[in-house]
PDB file of C-alpha atoms in Angstrom:
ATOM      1  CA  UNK A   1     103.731  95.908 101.723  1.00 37.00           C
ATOM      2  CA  UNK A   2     107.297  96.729 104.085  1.00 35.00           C
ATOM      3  CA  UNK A   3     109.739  98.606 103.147  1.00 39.00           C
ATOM      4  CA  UNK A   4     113.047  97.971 104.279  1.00 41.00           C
ATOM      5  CA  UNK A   5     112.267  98.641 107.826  1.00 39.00           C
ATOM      6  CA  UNK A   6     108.922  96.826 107.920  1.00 39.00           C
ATOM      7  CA  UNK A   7     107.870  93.267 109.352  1.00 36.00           C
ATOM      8  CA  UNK A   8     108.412  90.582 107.505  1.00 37.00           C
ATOM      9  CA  UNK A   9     106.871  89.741 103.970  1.00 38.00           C
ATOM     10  CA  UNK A  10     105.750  86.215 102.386  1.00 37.00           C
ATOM     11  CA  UNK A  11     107.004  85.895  99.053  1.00 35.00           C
ATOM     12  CA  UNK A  12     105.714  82.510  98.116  1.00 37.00           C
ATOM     13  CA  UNK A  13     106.281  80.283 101.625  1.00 33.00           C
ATOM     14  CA  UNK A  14     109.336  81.930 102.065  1.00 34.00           C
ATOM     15  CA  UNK A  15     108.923  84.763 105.360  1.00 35.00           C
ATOM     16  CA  UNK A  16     111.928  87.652 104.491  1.00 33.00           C
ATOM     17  CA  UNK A  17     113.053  89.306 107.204  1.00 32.00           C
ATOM     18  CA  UNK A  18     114.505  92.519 105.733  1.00 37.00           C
ATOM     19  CA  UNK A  19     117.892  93.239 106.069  1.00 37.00           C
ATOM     20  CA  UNK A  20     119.552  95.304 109.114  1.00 35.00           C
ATOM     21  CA  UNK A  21     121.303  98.388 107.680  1.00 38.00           C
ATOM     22  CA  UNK A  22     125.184  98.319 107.877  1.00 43.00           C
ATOM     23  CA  UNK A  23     125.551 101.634 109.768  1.00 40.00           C
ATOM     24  CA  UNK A  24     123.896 102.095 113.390  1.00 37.00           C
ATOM     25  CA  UNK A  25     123.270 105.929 112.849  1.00 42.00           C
ATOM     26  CA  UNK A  26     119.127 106.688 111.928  1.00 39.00           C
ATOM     27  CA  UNK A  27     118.911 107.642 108.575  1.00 42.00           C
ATOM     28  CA  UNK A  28     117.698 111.062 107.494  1.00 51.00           C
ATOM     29  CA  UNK A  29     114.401 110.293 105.599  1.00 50.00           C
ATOM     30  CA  UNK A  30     112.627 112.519 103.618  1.00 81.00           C
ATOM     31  CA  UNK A  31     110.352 109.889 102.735  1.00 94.00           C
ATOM     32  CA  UNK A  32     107.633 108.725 104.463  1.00 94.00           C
ATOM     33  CA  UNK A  33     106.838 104.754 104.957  1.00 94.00           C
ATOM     34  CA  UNK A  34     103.354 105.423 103.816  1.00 96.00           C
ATOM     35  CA  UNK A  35     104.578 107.247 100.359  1.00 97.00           C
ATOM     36  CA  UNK A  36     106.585 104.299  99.879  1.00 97.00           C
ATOM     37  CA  UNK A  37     104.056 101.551 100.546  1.00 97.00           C
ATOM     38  CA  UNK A  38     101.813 103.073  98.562  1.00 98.00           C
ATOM     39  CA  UNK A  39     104.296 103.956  95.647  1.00 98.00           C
ATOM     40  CA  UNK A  40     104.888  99.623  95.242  1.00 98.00           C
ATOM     41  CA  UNK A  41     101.328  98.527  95.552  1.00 98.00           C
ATOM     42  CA  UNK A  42     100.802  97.875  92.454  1.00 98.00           C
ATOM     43  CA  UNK A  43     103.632  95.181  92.465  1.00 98.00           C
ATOM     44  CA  UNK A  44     102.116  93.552  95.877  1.00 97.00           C
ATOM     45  CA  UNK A  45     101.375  90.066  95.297  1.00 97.00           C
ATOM     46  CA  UNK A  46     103.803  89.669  92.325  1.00 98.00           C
ATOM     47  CA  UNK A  47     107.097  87.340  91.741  1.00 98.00           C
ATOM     48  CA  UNK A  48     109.330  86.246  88.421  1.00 98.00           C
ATOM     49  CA  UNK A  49     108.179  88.066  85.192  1.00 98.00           C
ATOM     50  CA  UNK A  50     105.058  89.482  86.603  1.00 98.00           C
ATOM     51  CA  UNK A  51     106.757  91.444  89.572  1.00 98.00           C
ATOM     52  CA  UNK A  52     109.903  92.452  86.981  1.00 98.00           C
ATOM     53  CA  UNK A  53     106.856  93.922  84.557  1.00 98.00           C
ATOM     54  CA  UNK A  54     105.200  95.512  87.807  1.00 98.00           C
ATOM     55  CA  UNK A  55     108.333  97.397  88.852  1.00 98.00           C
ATOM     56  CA  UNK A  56     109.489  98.713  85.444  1.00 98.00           C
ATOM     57  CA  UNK A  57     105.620 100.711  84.847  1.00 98.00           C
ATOM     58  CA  UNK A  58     106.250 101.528  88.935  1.00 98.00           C
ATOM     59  CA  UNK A  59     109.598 102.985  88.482  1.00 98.00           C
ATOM     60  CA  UNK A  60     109.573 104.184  84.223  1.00 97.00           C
ATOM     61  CA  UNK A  61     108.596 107.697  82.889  1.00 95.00           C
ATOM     62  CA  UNK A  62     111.111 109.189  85.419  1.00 98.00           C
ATOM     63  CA  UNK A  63     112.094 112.941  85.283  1.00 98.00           C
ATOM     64  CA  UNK A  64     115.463 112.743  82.853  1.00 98.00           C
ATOM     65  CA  UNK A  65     118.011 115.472  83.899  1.00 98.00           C
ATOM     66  CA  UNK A  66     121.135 116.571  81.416  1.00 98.00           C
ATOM     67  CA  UNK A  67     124.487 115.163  81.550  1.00 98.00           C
ATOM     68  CA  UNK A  68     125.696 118.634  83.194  1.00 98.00           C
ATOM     69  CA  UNK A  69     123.277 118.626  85.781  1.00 98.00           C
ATOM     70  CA  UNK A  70     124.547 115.312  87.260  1.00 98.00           C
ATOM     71  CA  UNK A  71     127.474 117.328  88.484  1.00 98.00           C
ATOM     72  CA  UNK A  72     124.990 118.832  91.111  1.00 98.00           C
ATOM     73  CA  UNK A  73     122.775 116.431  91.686  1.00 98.00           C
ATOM     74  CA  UNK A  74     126.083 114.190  93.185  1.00 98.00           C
ATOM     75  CA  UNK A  75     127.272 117.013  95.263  1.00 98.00           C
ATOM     76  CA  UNK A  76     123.606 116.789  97.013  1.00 98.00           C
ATOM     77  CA  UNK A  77     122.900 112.474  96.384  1.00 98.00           C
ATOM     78  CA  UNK A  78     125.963 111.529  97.390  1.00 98.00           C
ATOM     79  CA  UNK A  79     127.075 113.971 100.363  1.00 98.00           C
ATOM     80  CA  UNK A  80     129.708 112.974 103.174  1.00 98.00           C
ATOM     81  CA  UNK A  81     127.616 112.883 106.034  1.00 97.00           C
ATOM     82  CA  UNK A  82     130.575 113.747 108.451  1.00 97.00           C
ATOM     83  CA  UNK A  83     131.167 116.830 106.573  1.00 98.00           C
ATOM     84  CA  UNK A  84     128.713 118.753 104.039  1.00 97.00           C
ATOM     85  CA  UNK A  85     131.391 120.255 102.019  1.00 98.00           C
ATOM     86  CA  UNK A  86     132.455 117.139 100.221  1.00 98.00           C
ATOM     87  CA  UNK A  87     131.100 113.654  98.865  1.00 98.00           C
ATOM     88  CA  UNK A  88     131.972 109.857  99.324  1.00 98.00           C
ATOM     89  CA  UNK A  89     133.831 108.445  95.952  1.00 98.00           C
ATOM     90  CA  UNK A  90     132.116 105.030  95.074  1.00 98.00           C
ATOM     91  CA  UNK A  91     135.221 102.478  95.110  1.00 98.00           C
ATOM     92  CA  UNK A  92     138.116 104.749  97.234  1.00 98.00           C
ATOM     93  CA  UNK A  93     135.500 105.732  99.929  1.00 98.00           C
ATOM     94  CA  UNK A  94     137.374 108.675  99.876  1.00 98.00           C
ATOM     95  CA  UNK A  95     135.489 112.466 101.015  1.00 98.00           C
ATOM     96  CA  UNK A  96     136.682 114.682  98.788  1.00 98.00           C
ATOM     97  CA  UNK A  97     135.689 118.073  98.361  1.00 98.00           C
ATOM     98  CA  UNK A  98     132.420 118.498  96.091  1.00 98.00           C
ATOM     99  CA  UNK A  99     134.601 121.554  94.311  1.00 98.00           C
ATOM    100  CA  UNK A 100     136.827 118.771  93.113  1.00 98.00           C
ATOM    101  CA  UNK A 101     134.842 117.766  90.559  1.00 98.00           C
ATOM    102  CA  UNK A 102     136.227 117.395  87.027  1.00 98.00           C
ATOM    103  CA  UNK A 103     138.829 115.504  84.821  1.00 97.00           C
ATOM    104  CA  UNK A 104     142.486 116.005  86.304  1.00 98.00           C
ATOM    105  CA  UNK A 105     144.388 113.861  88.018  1.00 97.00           C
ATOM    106  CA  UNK A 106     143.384 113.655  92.066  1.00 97.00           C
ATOM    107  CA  UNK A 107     139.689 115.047  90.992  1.00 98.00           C
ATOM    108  CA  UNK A 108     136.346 113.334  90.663  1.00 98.00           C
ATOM    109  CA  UNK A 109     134.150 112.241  88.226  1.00 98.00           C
ATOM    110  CA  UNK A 110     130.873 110.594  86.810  1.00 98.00           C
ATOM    111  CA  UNK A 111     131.554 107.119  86.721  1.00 98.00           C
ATOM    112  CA  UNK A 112     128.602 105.236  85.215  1.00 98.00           C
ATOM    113  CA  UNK A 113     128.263 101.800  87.496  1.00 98.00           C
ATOM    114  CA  UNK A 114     126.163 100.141  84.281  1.00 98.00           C
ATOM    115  CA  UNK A 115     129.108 100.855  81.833  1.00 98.00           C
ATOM    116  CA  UNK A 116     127.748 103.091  79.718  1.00 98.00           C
ATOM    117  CA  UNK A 117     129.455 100.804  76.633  1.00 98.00           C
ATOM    118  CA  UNK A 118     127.234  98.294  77.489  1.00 98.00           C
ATOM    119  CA  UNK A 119     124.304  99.171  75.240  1.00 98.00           C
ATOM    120  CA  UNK A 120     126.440 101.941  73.915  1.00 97.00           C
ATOM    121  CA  UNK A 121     123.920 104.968  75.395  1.00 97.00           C
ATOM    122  CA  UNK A 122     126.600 106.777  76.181  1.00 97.00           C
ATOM    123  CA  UNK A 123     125.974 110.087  78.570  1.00 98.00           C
ATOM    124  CA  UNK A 124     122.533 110.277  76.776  1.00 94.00           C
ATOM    125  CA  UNK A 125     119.518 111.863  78.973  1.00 96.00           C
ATOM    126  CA  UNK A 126     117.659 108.508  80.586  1.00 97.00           C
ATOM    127  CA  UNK A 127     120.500 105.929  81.013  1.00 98.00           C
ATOM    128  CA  UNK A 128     123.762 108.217  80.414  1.00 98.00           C
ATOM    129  CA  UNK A 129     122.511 110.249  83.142  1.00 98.00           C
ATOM    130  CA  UNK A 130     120.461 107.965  85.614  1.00 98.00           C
ATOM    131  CA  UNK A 131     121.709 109.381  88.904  1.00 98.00           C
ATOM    132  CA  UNK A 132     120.270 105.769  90.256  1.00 98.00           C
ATOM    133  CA  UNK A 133     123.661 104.398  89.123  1.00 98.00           C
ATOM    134  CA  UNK A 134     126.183 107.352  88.503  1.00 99.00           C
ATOM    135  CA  UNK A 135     128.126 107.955  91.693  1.00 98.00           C
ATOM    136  CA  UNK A 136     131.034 110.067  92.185  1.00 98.00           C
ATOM    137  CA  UNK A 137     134.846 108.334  91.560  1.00 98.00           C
ATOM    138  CA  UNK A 138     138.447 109.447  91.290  1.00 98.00           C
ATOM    139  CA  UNK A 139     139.277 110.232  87.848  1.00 98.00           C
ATOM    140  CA  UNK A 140     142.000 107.412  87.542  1.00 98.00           C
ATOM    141  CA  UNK A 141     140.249 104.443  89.678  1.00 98.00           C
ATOM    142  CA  UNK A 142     136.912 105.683  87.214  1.00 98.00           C
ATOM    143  CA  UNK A 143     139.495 104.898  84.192  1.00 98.00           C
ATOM    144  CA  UNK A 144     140.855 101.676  85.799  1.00 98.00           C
ATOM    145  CA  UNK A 145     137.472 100.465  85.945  1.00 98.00           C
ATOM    146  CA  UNK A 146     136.556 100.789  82.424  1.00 98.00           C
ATOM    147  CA  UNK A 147     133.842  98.866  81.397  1.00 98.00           C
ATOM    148  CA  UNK A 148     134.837  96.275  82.998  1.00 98.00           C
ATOM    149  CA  UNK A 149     131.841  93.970  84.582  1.00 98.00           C
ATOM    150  CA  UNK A 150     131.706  92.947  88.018  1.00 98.00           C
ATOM    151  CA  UNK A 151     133.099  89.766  89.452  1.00 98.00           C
ATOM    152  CA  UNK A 152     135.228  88.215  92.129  1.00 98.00           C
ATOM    153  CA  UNK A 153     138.796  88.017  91.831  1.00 95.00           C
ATOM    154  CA  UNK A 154     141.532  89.366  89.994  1.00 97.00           C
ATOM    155  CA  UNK A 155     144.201  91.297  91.213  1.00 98.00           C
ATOM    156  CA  UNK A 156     144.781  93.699  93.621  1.00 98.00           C
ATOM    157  CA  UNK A 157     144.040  97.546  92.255  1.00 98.00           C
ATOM    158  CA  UNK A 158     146.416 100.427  94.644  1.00 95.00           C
ATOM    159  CA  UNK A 159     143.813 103.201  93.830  1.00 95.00           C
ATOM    160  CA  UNK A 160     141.001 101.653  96.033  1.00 97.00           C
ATOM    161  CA  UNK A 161     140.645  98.329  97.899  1.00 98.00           C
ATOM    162  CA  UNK A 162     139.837  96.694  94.212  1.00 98.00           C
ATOM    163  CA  UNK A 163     140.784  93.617  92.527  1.00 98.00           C
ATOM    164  CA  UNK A 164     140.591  93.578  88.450  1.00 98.00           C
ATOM    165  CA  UNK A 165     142.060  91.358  85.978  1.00 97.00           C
ATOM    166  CA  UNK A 166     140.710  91.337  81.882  1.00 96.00           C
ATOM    167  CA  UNK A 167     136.980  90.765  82.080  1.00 97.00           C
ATOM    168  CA  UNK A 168     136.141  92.302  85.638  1.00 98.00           C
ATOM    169  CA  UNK A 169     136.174  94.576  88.945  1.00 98.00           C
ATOM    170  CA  UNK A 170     135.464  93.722  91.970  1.00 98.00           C
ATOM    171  CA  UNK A 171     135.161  96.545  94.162  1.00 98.00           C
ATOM    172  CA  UNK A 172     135.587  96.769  98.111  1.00 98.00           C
ATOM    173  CA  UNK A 173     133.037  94.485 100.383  1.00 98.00           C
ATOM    174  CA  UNK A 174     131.654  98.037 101.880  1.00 98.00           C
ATOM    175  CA  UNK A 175     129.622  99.041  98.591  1.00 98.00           C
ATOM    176  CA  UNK A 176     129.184  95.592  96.699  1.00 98.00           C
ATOM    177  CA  UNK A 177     125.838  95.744  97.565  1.00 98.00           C
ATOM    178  CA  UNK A 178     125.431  98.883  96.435  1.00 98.00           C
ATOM    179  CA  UNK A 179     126.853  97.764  93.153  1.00 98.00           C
ATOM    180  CA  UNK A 180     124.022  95.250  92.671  1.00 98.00           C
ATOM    181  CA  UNK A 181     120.962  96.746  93.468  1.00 99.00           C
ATOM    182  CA  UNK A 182     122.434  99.729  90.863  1.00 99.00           C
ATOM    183  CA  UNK A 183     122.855  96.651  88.468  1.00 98.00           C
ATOM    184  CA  UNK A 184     119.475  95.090  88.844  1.00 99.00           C
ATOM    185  CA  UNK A 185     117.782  98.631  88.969  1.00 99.00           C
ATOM    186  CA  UNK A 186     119.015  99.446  85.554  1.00 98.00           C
ATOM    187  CA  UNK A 187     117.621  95.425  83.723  1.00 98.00           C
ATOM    188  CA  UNK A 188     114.170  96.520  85.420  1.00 98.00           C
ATOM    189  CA  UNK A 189     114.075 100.492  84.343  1.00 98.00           C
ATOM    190  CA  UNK A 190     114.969  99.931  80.834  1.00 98.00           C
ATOM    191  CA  UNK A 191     113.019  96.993  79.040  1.00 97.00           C
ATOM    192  CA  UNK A 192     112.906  98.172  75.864  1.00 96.00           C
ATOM    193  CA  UNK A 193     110.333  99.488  73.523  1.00 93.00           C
ATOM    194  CA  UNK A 194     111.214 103.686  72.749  1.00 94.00           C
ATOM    195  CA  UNK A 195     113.926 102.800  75.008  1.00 96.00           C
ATOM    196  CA  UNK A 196     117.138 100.494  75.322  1.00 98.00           C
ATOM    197  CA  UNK A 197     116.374  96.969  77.197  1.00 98.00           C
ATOM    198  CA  UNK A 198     119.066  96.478  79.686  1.00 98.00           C
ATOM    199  CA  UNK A 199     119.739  92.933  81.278  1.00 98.00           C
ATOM    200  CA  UNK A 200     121.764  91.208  83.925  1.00 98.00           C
ATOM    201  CA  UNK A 201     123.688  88.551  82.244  1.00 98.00           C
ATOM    202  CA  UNK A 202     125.603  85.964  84.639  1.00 98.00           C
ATOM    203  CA  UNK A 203     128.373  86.382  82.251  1.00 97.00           C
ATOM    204  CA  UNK A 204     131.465  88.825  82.016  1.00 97.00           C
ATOM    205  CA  UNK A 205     133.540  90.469  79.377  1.00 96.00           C
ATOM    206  CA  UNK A 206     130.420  91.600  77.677  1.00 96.00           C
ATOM    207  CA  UNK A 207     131.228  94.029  75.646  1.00 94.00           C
ATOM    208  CA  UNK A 208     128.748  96.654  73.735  1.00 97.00           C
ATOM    209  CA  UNK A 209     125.946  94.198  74.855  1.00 98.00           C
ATOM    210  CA  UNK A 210     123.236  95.651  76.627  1.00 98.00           C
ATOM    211  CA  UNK A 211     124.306  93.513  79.214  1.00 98.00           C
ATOM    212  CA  UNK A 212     125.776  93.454  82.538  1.00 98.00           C
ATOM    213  CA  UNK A 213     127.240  90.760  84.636  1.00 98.00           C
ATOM    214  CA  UNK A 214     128.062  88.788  86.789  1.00 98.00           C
ATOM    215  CA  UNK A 215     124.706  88.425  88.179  1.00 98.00           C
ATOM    216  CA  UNK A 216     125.189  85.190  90.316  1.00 98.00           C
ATOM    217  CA  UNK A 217     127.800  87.093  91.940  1.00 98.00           C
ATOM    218  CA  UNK A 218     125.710  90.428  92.312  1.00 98.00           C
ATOM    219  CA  UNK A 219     123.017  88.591  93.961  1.00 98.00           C
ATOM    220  CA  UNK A 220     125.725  87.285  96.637  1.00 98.00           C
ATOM    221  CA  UNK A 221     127.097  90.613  97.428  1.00 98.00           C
ATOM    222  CA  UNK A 222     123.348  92.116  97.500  1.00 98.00           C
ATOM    223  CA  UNK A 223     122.912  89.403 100.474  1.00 98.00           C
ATOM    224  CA  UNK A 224     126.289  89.878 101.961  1.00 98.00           C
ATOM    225  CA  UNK A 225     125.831  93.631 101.950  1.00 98.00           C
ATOM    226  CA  UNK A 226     122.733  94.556 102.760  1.00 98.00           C
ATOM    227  CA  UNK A 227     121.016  98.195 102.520  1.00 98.00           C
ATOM    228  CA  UNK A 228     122.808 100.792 104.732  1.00 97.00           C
ATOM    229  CA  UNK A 229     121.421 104.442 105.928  1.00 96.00           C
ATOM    230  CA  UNK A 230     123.710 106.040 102.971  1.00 97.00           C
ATOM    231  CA  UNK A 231     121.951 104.313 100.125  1.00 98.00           C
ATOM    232  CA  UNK A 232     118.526 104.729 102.007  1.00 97.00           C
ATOM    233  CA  UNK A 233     118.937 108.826 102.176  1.00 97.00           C
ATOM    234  CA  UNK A 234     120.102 108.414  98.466  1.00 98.00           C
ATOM    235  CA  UNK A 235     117.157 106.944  97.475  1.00 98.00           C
ATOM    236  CA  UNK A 236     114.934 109.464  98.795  1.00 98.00           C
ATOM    237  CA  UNK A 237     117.313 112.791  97.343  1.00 98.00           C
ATOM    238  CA  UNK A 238     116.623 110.906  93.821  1.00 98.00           C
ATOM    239  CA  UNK A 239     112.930 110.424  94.565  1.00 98.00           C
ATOM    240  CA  UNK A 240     112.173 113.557  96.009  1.00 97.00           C
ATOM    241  CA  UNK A 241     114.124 115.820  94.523  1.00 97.00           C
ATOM    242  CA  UNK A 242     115.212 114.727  91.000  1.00 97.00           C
ATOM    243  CA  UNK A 243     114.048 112.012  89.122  1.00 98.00           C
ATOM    244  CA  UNK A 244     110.784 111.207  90.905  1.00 97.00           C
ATOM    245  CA  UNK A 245     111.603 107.076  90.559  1.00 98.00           C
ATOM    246  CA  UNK A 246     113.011 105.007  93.311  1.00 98.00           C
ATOM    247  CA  UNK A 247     115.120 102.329  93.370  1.00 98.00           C
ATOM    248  CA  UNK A 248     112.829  99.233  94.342  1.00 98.00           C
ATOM    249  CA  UNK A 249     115.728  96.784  95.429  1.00 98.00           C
ATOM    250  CA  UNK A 250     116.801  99.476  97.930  1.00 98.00           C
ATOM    251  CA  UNK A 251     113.291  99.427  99.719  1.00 98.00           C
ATOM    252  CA  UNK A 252     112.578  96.369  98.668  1.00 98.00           C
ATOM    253  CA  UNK A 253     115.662  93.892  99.157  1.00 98.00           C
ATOM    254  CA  UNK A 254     113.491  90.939  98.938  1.00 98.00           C
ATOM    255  CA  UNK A 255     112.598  91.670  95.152  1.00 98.00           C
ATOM    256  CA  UNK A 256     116.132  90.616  93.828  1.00 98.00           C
ATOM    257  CA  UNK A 257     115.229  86.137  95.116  1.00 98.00           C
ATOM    258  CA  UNK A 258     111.484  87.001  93.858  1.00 98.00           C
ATOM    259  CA  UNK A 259     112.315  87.958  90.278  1.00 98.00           C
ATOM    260  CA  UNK A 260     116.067  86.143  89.784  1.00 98.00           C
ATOM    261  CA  UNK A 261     115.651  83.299  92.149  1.00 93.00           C
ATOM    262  CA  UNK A 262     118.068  82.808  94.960  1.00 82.00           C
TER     263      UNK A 262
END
């Protein structure tokens, strides 16, 4: 198996070349290529169901942290890396000081990317505090967003280069991609059993469903922006230093077409 910076894999009769990052700069890995290859064997081979199955007992039983301890593991997941003092908000792509933190105007937040109304888990340990999709946000734009799901269209937000209207958010072209590999992270991890089952729904306005949309529109902006050297570091921080589970459609961008089709 290849991680994102491997040769190209067969799924099917379909070659994938994986996807050039965004950024030029060499990410900082603390992971090596060989951890990671090994850590998705046991998915190698797999597509649809099977592969969906294969990632959830790859990537379940993660370490859980508390609510409270989010707050620090941002300031260290989600760092600025022109300046170590502050973090990168999710939909301003603002860097703002990591002492900023908190719930007054101009500060930031925990903004849950799988609204945590959808499935109503609330800031629970294992969903509610996921790190794999809670990124920092400014307090208002976090409350603009809601729990809304994610689409195209709408109109235009003046906290962030967003668009919204009554049923959805679509947030600015740099992180859509981000977005939806957050997205189809969270319908693998949880699948049920002692735990909520989360699933992509290619539907919006969804409510307290444990379901998040729009996935025919994820999957475009997973292709249209691909895996950069921010998300890539991010993954590894989680991994190595938190919750001990990766994020398989960050290293693996190939996995989204294999289990929801094109």
């Amino acid at each position: 198996m290849f991680g994102v910076s491997g040769a190209a894999l067969l799924i099917g009769t379909t070659a994938y070349i994986p996807a050039t990052a965004k950024t030029t700069e060499t990410p900082q890995l603390v992971t090596s290529q060989t951890t990671i290859d090994q850590y998705y064997s046991p998915a190698a081979g797999k597509v649809g169901a099977s592969l969906k199955s294969a990632l959830h007992d790859i990537i379940d039983d993660h370490t859980q942290i508390s609510y409270d301890a989010v707050w620090t593991a941002l300031k260290e997941t989600d760092q600025d890396p022109n300046n170590t003092n502050n973090v990168i908000e999710l939909y301003t792509q603002k860097s703002i000081s990591k002492s900023s933190n908190g719930g007054n105007v101009g500060q930031w937040n925990r903004e849950h990317v799988w609204a945590k109304s959808h499935g109503d888990f609330g800031t629970t340990m294992g969903p509610g505090t996921d790190l794999h999709h809670l990124k920092p946000e400014d307090v208002q734009v976090n409350s603009a967003r809601g729990n809304l799901d994610f689409d195209n269209g709408g109109t235009k937000y003046s906290g962030c280069d967003c668009y919204k209207d009554g049923d959805s958010w679509q947030p600015p072209a740099k992180v859509r991609g981000d977005i939806a590999r957050m997205i189809f992270y969270m319908a693998v991890r949880y699948e049920g059993g002692t735990e909520i089952d989360l699933e992509g729904a290619d539907t919006v306005n969804n409510g307290s469903q444990p379901l998040h949309g729009k996935m025919s529109t994820l999957k475009q902006w997973h292709a249209q922006d691909p895996v950069d050297a921010f998300e890539l570091r991010r993954n590894d921080v989680i991994y190595e230093k938190y919750q001990h589970n990766r994020n398989p459609f960050i290293d693996h961008p190939e996995y989204v077409s294999a289990i929801w089709g094109q």
